[in-house]
Short mmCIF file of C-alpha atoms and ligand atoms in Angstrom, two decimals:
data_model
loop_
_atom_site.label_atom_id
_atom_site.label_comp_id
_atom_site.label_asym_id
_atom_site.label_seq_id
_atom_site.Cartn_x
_atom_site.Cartn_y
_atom_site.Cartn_z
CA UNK A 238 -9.09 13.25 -2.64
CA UNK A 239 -10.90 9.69 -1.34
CA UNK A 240 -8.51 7.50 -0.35
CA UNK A 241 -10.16 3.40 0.06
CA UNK A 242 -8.54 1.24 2.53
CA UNK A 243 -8.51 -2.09 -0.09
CA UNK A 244 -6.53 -4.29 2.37
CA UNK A 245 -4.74 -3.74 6.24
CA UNK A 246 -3.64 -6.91 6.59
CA UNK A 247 -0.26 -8.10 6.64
CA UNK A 248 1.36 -10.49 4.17
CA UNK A 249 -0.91 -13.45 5.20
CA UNK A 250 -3.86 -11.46 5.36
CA UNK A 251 -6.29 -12.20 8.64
CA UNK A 252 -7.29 -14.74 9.06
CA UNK A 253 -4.48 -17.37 8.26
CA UNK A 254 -5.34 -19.72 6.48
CA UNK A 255 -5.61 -22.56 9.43
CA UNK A 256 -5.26 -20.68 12.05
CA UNK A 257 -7.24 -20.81 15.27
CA UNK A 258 -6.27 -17.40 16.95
CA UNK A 259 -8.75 -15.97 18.32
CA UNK A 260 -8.06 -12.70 15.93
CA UNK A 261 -8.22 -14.98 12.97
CA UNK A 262 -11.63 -16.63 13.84
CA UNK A 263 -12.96 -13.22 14.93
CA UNK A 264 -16.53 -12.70 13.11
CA UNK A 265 -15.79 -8.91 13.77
CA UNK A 266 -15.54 -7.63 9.75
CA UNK A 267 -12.88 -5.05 10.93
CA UNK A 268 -11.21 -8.04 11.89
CA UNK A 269 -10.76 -9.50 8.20
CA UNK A 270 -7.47 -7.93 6.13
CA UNK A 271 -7.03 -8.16 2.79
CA UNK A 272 -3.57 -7.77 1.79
CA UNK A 273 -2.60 -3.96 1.79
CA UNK A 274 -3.52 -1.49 -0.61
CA UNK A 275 -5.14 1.69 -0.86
CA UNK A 276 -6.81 3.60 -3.77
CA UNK A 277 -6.45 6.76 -4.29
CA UNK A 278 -9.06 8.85 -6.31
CA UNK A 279 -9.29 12.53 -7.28
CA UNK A 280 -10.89 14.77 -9.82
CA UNK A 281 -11.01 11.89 -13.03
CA UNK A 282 -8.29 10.04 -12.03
CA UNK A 283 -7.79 6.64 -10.22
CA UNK A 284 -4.46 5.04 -9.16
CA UNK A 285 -3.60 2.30 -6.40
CA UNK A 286 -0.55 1.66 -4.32
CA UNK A 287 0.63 -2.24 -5.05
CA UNK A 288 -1.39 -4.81 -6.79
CA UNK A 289 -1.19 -7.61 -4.39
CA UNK A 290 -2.66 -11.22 -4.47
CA UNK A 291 -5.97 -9.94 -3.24
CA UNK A 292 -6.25 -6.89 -6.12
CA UNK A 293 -9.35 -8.73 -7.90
CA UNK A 294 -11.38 -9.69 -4.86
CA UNK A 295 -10.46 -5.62 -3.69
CA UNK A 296 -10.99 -3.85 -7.20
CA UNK A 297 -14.62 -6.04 -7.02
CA UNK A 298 -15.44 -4.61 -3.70
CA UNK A 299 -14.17 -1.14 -4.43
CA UNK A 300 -15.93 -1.27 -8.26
CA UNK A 301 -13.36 0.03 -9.32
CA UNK A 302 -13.89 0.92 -13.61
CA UNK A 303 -10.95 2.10 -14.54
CA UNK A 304 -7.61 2.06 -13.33
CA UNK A 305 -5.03 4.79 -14.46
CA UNK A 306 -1.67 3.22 -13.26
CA UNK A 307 -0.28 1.10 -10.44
CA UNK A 308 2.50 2.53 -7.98
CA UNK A 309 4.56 0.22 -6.65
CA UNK A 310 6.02 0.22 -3.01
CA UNK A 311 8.59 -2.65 -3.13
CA UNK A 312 8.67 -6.14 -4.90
CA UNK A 313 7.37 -8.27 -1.72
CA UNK A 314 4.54 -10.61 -3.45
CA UNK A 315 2.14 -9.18 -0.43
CA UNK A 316 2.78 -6.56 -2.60
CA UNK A 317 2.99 -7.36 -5.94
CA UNK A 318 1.19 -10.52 -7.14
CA UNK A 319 -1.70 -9.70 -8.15
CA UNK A 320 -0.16 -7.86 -11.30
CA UNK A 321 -1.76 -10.60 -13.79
CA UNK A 322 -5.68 -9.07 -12.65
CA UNK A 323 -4.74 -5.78 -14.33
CA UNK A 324 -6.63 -7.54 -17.00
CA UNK A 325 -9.78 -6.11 -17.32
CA UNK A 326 -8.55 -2.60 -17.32
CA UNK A 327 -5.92 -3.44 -19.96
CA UNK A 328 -8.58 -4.58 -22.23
CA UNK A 329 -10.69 -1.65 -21.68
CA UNK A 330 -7.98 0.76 -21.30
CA UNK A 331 -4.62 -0.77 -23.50
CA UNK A 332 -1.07 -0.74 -20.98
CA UNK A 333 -1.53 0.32 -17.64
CA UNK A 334 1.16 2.45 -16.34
CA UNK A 335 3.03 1.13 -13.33
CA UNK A 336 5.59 3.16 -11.57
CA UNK A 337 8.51 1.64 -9.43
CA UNK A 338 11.93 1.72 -8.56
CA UNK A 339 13.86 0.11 -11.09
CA UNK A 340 15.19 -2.89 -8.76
CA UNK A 341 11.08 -3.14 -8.37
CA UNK A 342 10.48 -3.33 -12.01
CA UNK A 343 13.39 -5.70 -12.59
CA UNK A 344 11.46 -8.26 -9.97
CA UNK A 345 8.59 -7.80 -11.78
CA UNK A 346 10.11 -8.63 -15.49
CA UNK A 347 11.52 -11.91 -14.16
CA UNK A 348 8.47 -13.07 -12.30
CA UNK A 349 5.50 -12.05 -14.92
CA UNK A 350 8.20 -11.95 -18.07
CA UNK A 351 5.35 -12.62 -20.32
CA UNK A 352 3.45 -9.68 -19.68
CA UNK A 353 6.62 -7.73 -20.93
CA UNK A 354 7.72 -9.71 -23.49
CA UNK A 355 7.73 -7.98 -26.78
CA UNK A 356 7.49 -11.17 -29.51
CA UNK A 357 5.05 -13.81 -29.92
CA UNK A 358 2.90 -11.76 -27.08
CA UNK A 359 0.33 -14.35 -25.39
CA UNK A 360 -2.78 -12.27 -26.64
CA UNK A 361 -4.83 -13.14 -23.50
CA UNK A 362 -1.49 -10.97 -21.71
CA UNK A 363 -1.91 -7.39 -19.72
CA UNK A 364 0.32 -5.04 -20.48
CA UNK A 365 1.88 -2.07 -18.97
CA UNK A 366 4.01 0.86 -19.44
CA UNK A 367 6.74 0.50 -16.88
CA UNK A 368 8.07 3.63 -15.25
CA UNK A 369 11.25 4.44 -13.22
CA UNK A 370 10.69 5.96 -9.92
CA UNK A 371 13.92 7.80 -8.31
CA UNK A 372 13.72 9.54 -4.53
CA UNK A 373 12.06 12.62 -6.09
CA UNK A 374 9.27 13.77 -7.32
CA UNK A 375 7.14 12.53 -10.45
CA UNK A 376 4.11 13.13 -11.91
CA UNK A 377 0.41 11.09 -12.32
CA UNK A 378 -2.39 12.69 -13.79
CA UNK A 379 -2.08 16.48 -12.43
CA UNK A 380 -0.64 15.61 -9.71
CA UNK A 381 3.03 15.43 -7.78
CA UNK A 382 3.63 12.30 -5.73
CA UNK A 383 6.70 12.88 -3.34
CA UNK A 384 8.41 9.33 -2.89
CA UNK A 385 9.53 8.87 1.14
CA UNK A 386 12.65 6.83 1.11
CA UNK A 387 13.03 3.88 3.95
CA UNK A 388 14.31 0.93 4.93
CA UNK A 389 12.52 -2.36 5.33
CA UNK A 390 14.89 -4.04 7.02
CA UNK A 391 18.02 -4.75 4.59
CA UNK A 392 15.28 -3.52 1.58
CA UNK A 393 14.99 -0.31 0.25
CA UNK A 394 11.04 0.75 0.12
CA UNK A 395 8.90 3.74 -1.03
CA UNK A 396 6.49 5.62 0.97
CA UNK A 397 4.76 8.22 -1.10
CA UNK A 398 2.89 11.81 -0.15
CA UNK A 399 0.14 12.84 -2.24
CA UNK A 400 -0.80 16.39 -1.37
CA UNK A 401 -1.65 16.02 2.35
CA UNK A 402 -2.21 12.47 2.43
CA UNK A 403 1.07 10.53 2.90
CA UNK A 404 1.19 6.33 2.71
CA UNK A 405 3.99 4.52 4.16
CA UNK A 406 4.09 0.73 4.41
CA UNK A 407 6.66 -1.90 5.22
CA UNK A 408 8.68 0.65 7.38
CA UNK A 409 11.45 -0.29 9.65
CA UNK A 410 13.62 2.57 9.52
CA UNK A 411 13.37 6.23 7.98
CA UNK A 412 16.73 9.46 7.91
CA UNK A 413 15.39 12.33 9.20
CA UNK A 414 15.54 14.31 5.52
CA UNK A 415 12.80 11.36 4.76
CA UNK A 416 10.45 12.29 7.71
CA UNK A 417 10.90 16.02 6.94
CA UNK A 418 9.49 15.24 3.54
CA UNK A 419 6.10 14.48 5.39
CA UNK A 420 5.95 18.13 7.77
CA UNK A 421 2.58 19.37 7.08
CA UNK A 422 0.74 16.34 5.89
CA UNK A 423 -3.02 16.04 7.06
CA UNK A 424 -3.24 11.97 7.09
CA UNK A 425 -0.31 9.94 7.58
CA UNK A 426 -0.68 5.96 6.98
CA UNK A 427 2.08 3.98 8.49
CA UNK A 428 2.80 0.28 9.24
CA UNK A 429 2.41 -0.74 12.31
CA UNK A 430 2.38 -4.75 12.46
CA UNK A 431 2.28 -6.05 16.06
CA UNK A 432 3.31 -5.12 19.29
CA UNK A 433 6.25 -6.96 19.78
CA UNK A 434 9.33 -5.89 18.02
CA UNK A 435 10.07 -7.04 14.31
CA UNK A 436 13.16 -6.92 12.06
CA UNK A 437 11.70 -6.10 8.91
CA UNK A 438 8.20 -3.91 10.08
CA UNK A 439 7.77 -0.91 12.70
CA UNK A 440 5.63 -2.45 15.79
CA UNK A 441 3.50 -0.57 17.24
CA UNK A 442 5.20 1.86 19.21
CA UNK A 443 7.66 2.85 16.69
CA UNK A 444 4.82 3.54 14.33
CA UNK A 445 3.43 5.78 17.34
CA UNK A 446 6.83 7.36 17.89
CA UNK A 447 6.74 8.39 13.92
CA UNK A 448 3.44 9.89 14.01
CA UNK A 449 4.28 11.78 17.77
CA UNK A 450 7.07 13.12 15.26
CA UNK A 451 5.23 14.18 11.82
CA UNK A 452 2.35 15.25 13.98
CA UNK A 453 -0.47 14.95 11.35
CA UNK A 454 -3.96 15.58 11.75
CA UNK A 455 -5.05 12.17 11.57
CA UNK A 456 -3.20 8.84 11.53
CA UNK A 457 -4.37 5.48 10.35
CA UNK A 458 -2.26 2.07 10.78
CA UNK A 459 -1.96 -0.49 8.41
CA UNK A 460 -0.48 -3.68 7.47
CA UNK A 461 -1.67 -5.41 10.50
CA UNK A 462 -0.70 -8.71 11.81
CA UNK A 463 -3.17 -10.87 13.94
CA UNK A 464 -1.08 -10.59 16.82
CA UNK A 465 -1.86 -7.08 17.48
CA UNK A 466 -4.97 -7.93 18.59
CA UNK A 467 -8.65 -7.42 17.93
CA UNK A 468 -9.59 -4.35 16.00
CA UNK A 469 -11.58 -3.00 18.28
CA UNK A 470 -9.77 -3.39 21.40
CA UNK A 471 -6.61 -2.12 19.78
CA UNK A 472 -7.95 1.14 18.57
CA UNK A 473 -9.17 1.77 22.40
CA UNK A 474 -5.37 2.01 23.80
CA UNK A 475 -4.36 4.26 21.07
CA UNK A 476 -3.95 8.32 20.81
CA UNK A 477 -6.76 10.06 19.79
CA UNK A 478 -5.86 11.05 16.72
CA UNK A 479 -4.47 7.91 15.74
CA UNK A 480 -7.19 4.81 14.31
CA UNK A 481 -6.56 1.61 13.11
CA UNK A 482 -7.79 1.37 9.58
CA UNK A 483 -9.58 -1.53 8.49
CA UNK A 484 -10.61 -2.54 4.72
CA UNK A 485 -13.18 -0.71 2.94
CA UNK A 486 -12.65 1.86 4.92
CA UNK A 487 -12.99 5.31 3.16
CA UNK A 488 -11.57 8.99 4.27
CA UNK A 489 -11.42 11.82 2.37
CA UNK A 490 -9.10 14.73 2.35
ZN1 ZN B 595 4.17 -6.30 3.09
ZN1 ZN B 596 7.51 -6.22 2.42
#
């Protein structure tokens, strides 16, 4: 399985648009984060985790060809807004599957209702096959995806393990029966947006904390805020099994 790092950067991306942080004006490339994303790619099949607003510019940079379905993590735009540049795969392909919680897919029929509307379709319109995700296991291509229930903040969000690769993002809090779900994984992604504490996203040290405790081979953090620091300063204070991804960044496992 290759697994491509499309974006690590939190829901502003780095840099901010105006900002002068140092971070943000950083000519470092490891220092530049799309919004987050990974793709996921094994024997013929092709799937990414969210579609956000920077899915084009990432599917470009990834040449990505064809696109077999979209999981969905939660209904933050960061996450989500990019849906419309399903496009070129939809006319090469026909309806793209995306899979989501139902709440997820709801959000998604109110803010692009015209790529699910059924008469007087807009011909130029994507389409996609919309499929309900529960907390347990479903199927893409020949494969079983185990969903990871958390909390992000107030929001319920999905983590997913595929095989030994598990991707969790926009984590605050996780029951124990979730993090026993990922015993035995070989890469763990998790959110880990700043060092300072957050309501919504673990910082730093609670994304260190779940890692001590699922104890994977490797660990890679995402969804990265500029205030964590400079990419490769960060990745110098941390364990050494733990990296700090950054985009285009490819691992295979
Ligand atoms: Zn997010
Ligand atoms: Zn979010």
């Amino acid at each position: 399985m290759k697994v491509t790092f499309l974006g690590t950067g939190t829901s502003q991306g780095i840099p901010v648009i105006g900002s002068t942080h140092p971070v943000c004006l950083s000519e470092n490339p490891k220092d530049k984060r799309l919004r987050v994303s990974v793709l996921i790619e094994w024997d013929r099949y092709t799937y990414v985790v969210d579609c956000g607003p920077d899915f084009r510019q990432q599917m470009l940079n990834a040449q990505c060809t064809r696109l077999d379905g979209v999981i969905f993590t939660h209904e933050h735009a960061d996450h989500t807004a990019g849906l419309d540049d399903i496009r070129p795969f939809y006319f090469k392909q026909g309806d793209i599957p995306i899979y989501a919680h139902n709440r997820v897919l709801k959000a998604l029929k109110e803010r692009f209702a015209y790529i699910f509307e059924t008469e007087n379709k807009y011909a130029g319109a994507p389409g996609v096959t919309p499929i309900r995700i529960e907390n347990k296991p479903f199927e893409i291509g020949n494969l079983t995806v185990m969903p990871i229930n958390g909390m992000h903040y107030k929001l319920q969000v999905f983590g997913f393990r595929f095989r030994d690769f598990a991707y969790l993002t926009d984590m605050k809090t996780l029951k124990d029966e979730e993090v026993a779900k990922l015993k035995g994984v070989k890469v763990l992604v998790v959110n880990a947006l700043r060092e300072t504490e957050h309501i919504s996203h673990f910082n730093l040290e609670e994304a260190l904390a779940l890692i001590k405790k699922v104890n994977p081979e490797r660990a890679y953090l995402t969804h990265v805020s500029h205030m964590l620091g400079f990419h490769d300063e960060v990745e110098k204070k941390l364990p050494k099994n733990v990296f700090l991804a950054y985009d285009n960044l490819q691992i295979n496992i």
